[in-house]
């Protein structure tokens, strides 16, 4: 039986400059980097009640209010998760054997709207999500900027209702493939500077300097500041 929601939140995240980065590393090093990074993401997903849908290469896809009902705070959960993974990436070395390569730089985007999820296939079933919300969330990621979390206006409006303390700033008009011109927004951490301009963000290096581990936060769904790998079943990852 399919899961259907009138409003859920989907997030896409990828590594900036992944193709060039992969060319400079061995396949084993790329695999190890993704494992370190995505293990941290999985831990944060468990903390925030976010369901990890899948990973495709360097792309991490997650959803709220679909597998588990979260009608009153799904956009807020995803916003906190997205800020958490930004911090996690800042603490993840591209190559521990060559620290000069710096840390992983990511970008993320999300949208909130109608969504359907269902198992597809017979031999190797795969849980898949469908709807324009998925496509728009993907566009929010692909048109985003390094070190930024971008969302649609409807997601931003919902986030402000679900978490009035959230910091949401208008980016302005963005050309989005298949959608035309959209007014998009950046979600940012209260403890960090505001979003860079487009030209400033594009000028950022693909690796960032060493920073401390994840800090504690006073958000209603707090990070605990730790980054140990947590092995969890799909049921645990989707629990509220």
Short mmCIF file of C-alpha atoms in Angstrom, two decimals:
data_model
loop_
_atom_site.label_atom_id
_atom_site.label_comp_id
_atom_site.label_asym_id
_atom_site.label_seq_id
_atom_site.Cartn_x
_atom_site.Cartn_y
_atom_site.Cartn_z
CA UNK A 1 0.00 0.00 0.00
CA UNK A 2 1.37 3.40 -0.97
CA UNK A 3 2.19 6.19 1.47
CA UNK A 4 0.48 9.41 0.44
CA UNK A 5 0.86 12.84 2.05
CA UNK A 6 -0.64 16.17 1.10
CA UNK A 7 2.51 17.79 2.39
CA UNK A 8 5.88 16.20 3.10
CA UNK A 9 9.46 17.47 2.82
CA UNK A 10 12.17 16.07 0.54
CA UNK A 11 15.86 16.96 0.63
CA UNK A 12 18.67 16.43 -1.88
CA UNK A 13 22.32 16.98 -1.03
CA UNK A 14 25.49 16.50 -3.04
CA UNK A 15 29.21 17.22 -2.91
CA UNK A 16 30.40 20.31 -4.76
CA UNK A 17 32.98 19.47 -7.40
CA UNK A 18 32.59 15.72 -6.88
CA UNK A 19 33.63 14.80 -10.44
CA UNK A 20 36.91 16.70 -10.20
CA UNK A 21 37.45 15.45 -6.65
CA UNK A 22 36.96 11.85 -7.70
CA UNK A 23 39.52 12.24 -10.46
CA UNK A 24 42.15 13.22 -7.88
CA UNK A 25 41.48 10.25 -5.59
CA UNK A 26 41.59 6.49 -5.89
CA UNK A 27 38.28 4.63 -6.01
CA UNK A 28 38.95 3.28 -2.52
CA UNK A 29 39.56 6.80 -1.19
CA UNK A 30 36.32 8.08 -2.74
CA UNK A 31 34.39 5.18 -1.25
CA UNK A 32 35.95 5.76 2.17
CA UNK A 33 35.16 9.49 2.03
CA UNK A 34 31.51 8.85 1.20
CA UNK A 35 31.27 6.26 3.94
CA UNK A 36 32.64 8.68 6.54
CA UNK A 37 30.37 11.47 5.37
CA UNK A 38 27.16 9.49 4.96
CA UNK A 39 27.64 7.67 8.27
CA UNK A 40 27.49 11.09 9.93
CA UNK A 41 24.41 11.98 7.89
CA UNK A 42 22.74 8.72 8.96
CA UNK A 43 23.46 9.53 12.60
CA UNK A 44 21.90 12.98 12.21
CA UNK A 45 18.89 11.50 10.39
CA UNK A 46 18.28 9.25 13.39
CA UNK A 47 18.55 12.20 15.79
CA UNK A 48 16.11 14.37 13.83
CA UNK A 49 13.60 11.71 12.83
CA UNK A 50 14.50 12.02 9.14
CA UNK A 51 14.10 9.01 6.84
CA UNK A 52 17.06 8.30 4.60
CA UNK A 53 15.58 7.38 1.26
CA UNK A 54 18.74 6.48 -0.66
CA UNK A 55 22.18 7.55 -1.85
CA UNK A 56 23.10 7.75 -5.53
CA UNK A 57 26.81 8.35 -5.95
CA UNK A 58 27.51 11.49 -3.94
CA UNK A 59 23.83 12.41 -3.67
CA UNK A 60 21.99 11.86 -0.37
CA UNK A 61 18.18 11.92 -0.45
CA UNK A 62 15.97 12.13 2.63
CA UNK A 63 12.30 12.69 3.47
CA UNK A 64 10.11 13.63 6.44
CA UNK A 65 6.40 13.09 7.08
CA UNK A 66 6.09 10.17 4.70
CA UNK A 67 7.18 6.89 6.25
CA UNK A 68 6.49 8.32 9.72
CA UNK A 69 3.65 10.84 10.28
CA UNK A 70 5.17 14.19 11.27
CA UNK A 71 2.52 16.68 10.12
CA UNK A 72 3.39 19.47 12.54
CA UNK A 73 7.17 19.75 12.21
CA UNK A 74 8.43 17.94 9.09
CA UNK A 75 9.86 21.08 7.45
CA UNK A 76 11.47 22.12 10.75
CA UNK A 77 13.03 18.68 11.16
CA UNK A 78 14.46 18.80 7.67
CA UNK A 79 15.81 22.31 8.13
CA UNK A 80 17.66 21.29 11.30
CA UNK A 81 18.92 18.14 9.63
CA UNK A 82 20.17 20.11 6.62
CA UNK A 83 22.09 22.53 8.85
CA UNK A 84 23.49 19.57 10.75
CA UNK A 85 24.84 17.89 7.64
CA UNK A 86 26.50 21.16 6.62
CA UNK A 87 28.40 21.10 9.90
CA UNK A 88 29.14 17.38 9.50
CA UNK A 89 30.69 17.99 6.07
CA UNK A 90 32.86 20.74 7.51
CA UNK A 91 34.37 18.17 9.89
CA UNK A 92 34.91 15.47 7.23
CA UNK A 93 38.32 15.34 5.60
CA UNK A 94 38.43 14.56 1.91
CA UNK A 95 41.47 12.37 2.53
CA UNK A 96 42.78 11.74 6.08
CA UNK A 97 46.14 10.81 4.59
CA UNK A 98 46.40 14.18 2.83
CA UNK A 99 44.86 16.88 4.99
CA UNK A 100 45.89 19.55 2.48
CA UNK A 101 42.88 18.49 0.42
CA UNK A 102 40.72 20.06 3.11
CA UNK A 103 37.19 19.13 4.02
CA UNK A 104 34.14 18.10 2.03
CA UNK A 105 31.99 20.95 0.67
CA UNK A 106 28.31 20.22 0.08
CA UNK A 107 25.15 21.99 -0.99
CA UNK A 108 21.58 21.01 -0.13
CA UNK A 109 18.06 21.88 -1.16
CA UNK A 110 14.56 20.93 -0.09
CA UNK A 111 10.91 21.43 -0.94
CA UNK A 112 7.63 20.72 0.82
CA UNK A 113 4.49 19.54 -0.95
CA UNK A 114 2.41 16.54 -2.06
CA UNK A 115 4.28 13.24 -2.09
CA UNK A 116 3.63 9.56 -2.74
CA UNK A 117 5.92 6.73 -1.68
CA UNK A 118 5.67 3.10 -2.69
CA UNK A 119 7.64 -0.10 -3.18
CA UNK A 120 8.55 -0.56 -6.84
CA UNK A 121 9.58 -3.81 -8.47
CA UNK A 122 9.19 -7.47 -7.64
CA UNK A 123 12.57 -9.15 -7.45
CA UNK A 124 14.49 -6.41 -5.63
CA UNK A 125 11.90 -4.03 -4.29
CA UNK A 126 12.87 -0.42 -3.78
CA UNK A 127 10.99 2.25 -1.85
CA UNK A 128 10.60 5.19 -4.23
CA UNK A 129 8.98 8.62 -3.93
CA UNK A 130 7.00 10.37 -6.64
CA UNK A 131 5.65 13.85 -7.30
CA UNK A 132 6.66 17.30 -8.43
CA UNK A 133 7.92 17.95 -4.91
CA UNK A 134 10.75 15.48 -5.56
CA UNK A 135 11.74 17.16 -8.82
CA UNK A 136 11.62 20.63 -7.27
CA UNK A 137 13.71 19.55 -4.28
CA UNK A 138 16.31 18.22 -6.69
CA UNK A 139 16.34 21.58 -8.49
CA UNK A 140 16.82 23.38 -5.18
CA UNK A 141 19.98 21.35 -4.67
CA UNK A 142 21.31 21.68 -8.24
CA UNK A 143 20.77 25.46 -8.38
CA UNK A 144 22.07 25.96 -4.85
CA UNK A 145 25.40 27.37 -3.74
CA UNK A 146 28.33 25.74 -1.92
CA UNK A 147 27.88 25.63 1.88
CA UNK A 148 24.23 26.70 1.58
CA UNK A 149 20.80 25.16 2.16
CA UNK A 150 18.26 26.40 -0.40
CA UNK A 151 14.50 25.89 -0.30
CA UNK A 152 11.36 26.92 -2.13
CA UNK A 153 9.02 29.68 -0.98
CA UNK A 154 6.36 27.22 0.09
CA UNK A 155 8.91 25.31 2.16
CA UNK A 156 10.21 28.56 3.67
CA UNK A 157 6.68 29.68 4.55
CA UNK A 158 5.94 26.34 6.19
CA UNK A 159 9.24 26.38 8.07
CA UNK A 160 8.46 29.79 9.55
CA UNK A 161 5.18 28.42 10.88
CA UNK A 162 6.64 25.21 12.25
CA UNK A 163 9.73 26.87 13.74
CA UNK A 164 9.38 30.65 14.22
CA UNK A 165 13.00 30.80 15.41
CA UNK A 166 14.32 29.49 12.08
CA UNK A 167 16.50 31.90 10.12
CA UNK A 168 15.23 32.07 6.53
CA UNK A 169 16.52 34.67 4.10
CA UNK A 170 15.36 35.36 0.57
CA UNK A 171 17.93 34.64 -2.13
CA UNK A 172 15.88 36.17 -4.91
CA UNK A 173 14.90 35.04 -8.40
CA UNK A 174 16.57 31.87 -9.67
CA UNK A 175 16.16 30.24 -13.07
CA UNK A 176 15.07 26.65 -12.44
CA UNK A 177 14.97 24.07 -15.21
CA UNK A 178 11.40 23.01 -15.89
CA UNK A 179 10.03 25.59 -13.44
CA UNK A 180 11.08 28.92 -14.91
CA UNK A 181 11.90 31.73 -12.49
CA UNK A 182 11.44 30.90 -8.82
CA UNK A 183 11.96 32.97 -5.69
CA UNK A 184 14.10 30.81 -3.43
CA UNK A 185 15.35 31.09 0.13
CA UNK A 186 18.41 30.18 2.18
CA UNK A 187 18.10 28.51 5.57
CA UNK A 188 21.02 29.29 7.84
CA UNK A 189 22.35 28.44 11.25
CA UNK A 190 21.75 31.17 13.82
CA UNK A 191 25.32 30.78 15.00
CA UNK A 192 26.91 31.35 11.59
CA UNK A 193 27.17 34.38 9.26
CA UNK A 194 24.40 35.06 6.78
CA UNK A 195 24.45 33.67 3.24
CA UNK A 196 27.15 34.82 0.86
CA UNK A 197 26.24 36.54 -2.36
CA UNK A 198 26.14 34.30 -5.44
CA UNK A 199 29.51 35.59 -6.64
CA UNK A 200 31.10 35.15 -3.20
CA UNK A 201 29.79 31.60 -2.86
CA UNK A 202 30.94 30.55 -6.32
CA UNK A 203 34.42 31.85 -5.44
CA UNK A 204 34.64 29.59 -2.39
CA UNK A 205 37.31 26.85 -2.59
CA UNK A 206 36.19 23.26 -2.99
CA UNK A 207 37.86 22.36 0.31
CA UNK A 208 37.42 24.28 3.55
CA UNK A 209 39.82 24.84 6.48
CA UNK A 210 39.80 22.67 9.56
CA UNK A 211 36.96 23.45 11.96
CA UNK A 212 35.90 22.03 15.33
CA UNK A 213 33.54 19.07 15.66
CA UNK A 214 29.79 19.64 15.62
CA UNK A 215 28.79 22.11 18.31
CA UNK A 216 25.79 21.78 20.58
CA UNK A 217 22.66 23.66 19.62
CA UNK A 218 19.63 24.87 21.53
CA UNK A 219 17.13 23.80 18.85
CA UNK A 220 14.12 21.69 20.00
CA UNK A 221 15.64 18.70 18.22
CA UNK A 222 19.26 19.09 19.37
CA UNK A 223 22.42 17.59 17.98
CA UNK A 224 24.34 15.83 20.74
CA UNK A 225 27.72 16.96 19.41
CA UNK A 226 28.98 13.45 18.70
CA UNK A 227 29.77 11.86 15.40
CA UNK A 228 30.23 8.19 16.15
CA UNK A 229 28.83 5.79 13.55
CA UNK A 230 25.41 4.43 14.54
CA UNK A 231 24.27 1.17 13.00
CA UNK A 232 20.49 1.25 12.79
CA UNK A 233 17.77 -0.73 11.11
CA UNK A 234 15.45 0.96 8.56
CA UNK A 235 12.72 0.94 11.21
CA UNK A 236 14.98 2.80 13.63
CA UNK A 237 16.00 5.35 11.01
CA UNK A 238 12.35 6.11 10.26
CA UNK A 239 11.23 6.28 13.89
CA UNK A 240 9.97 9.57 15.23
#
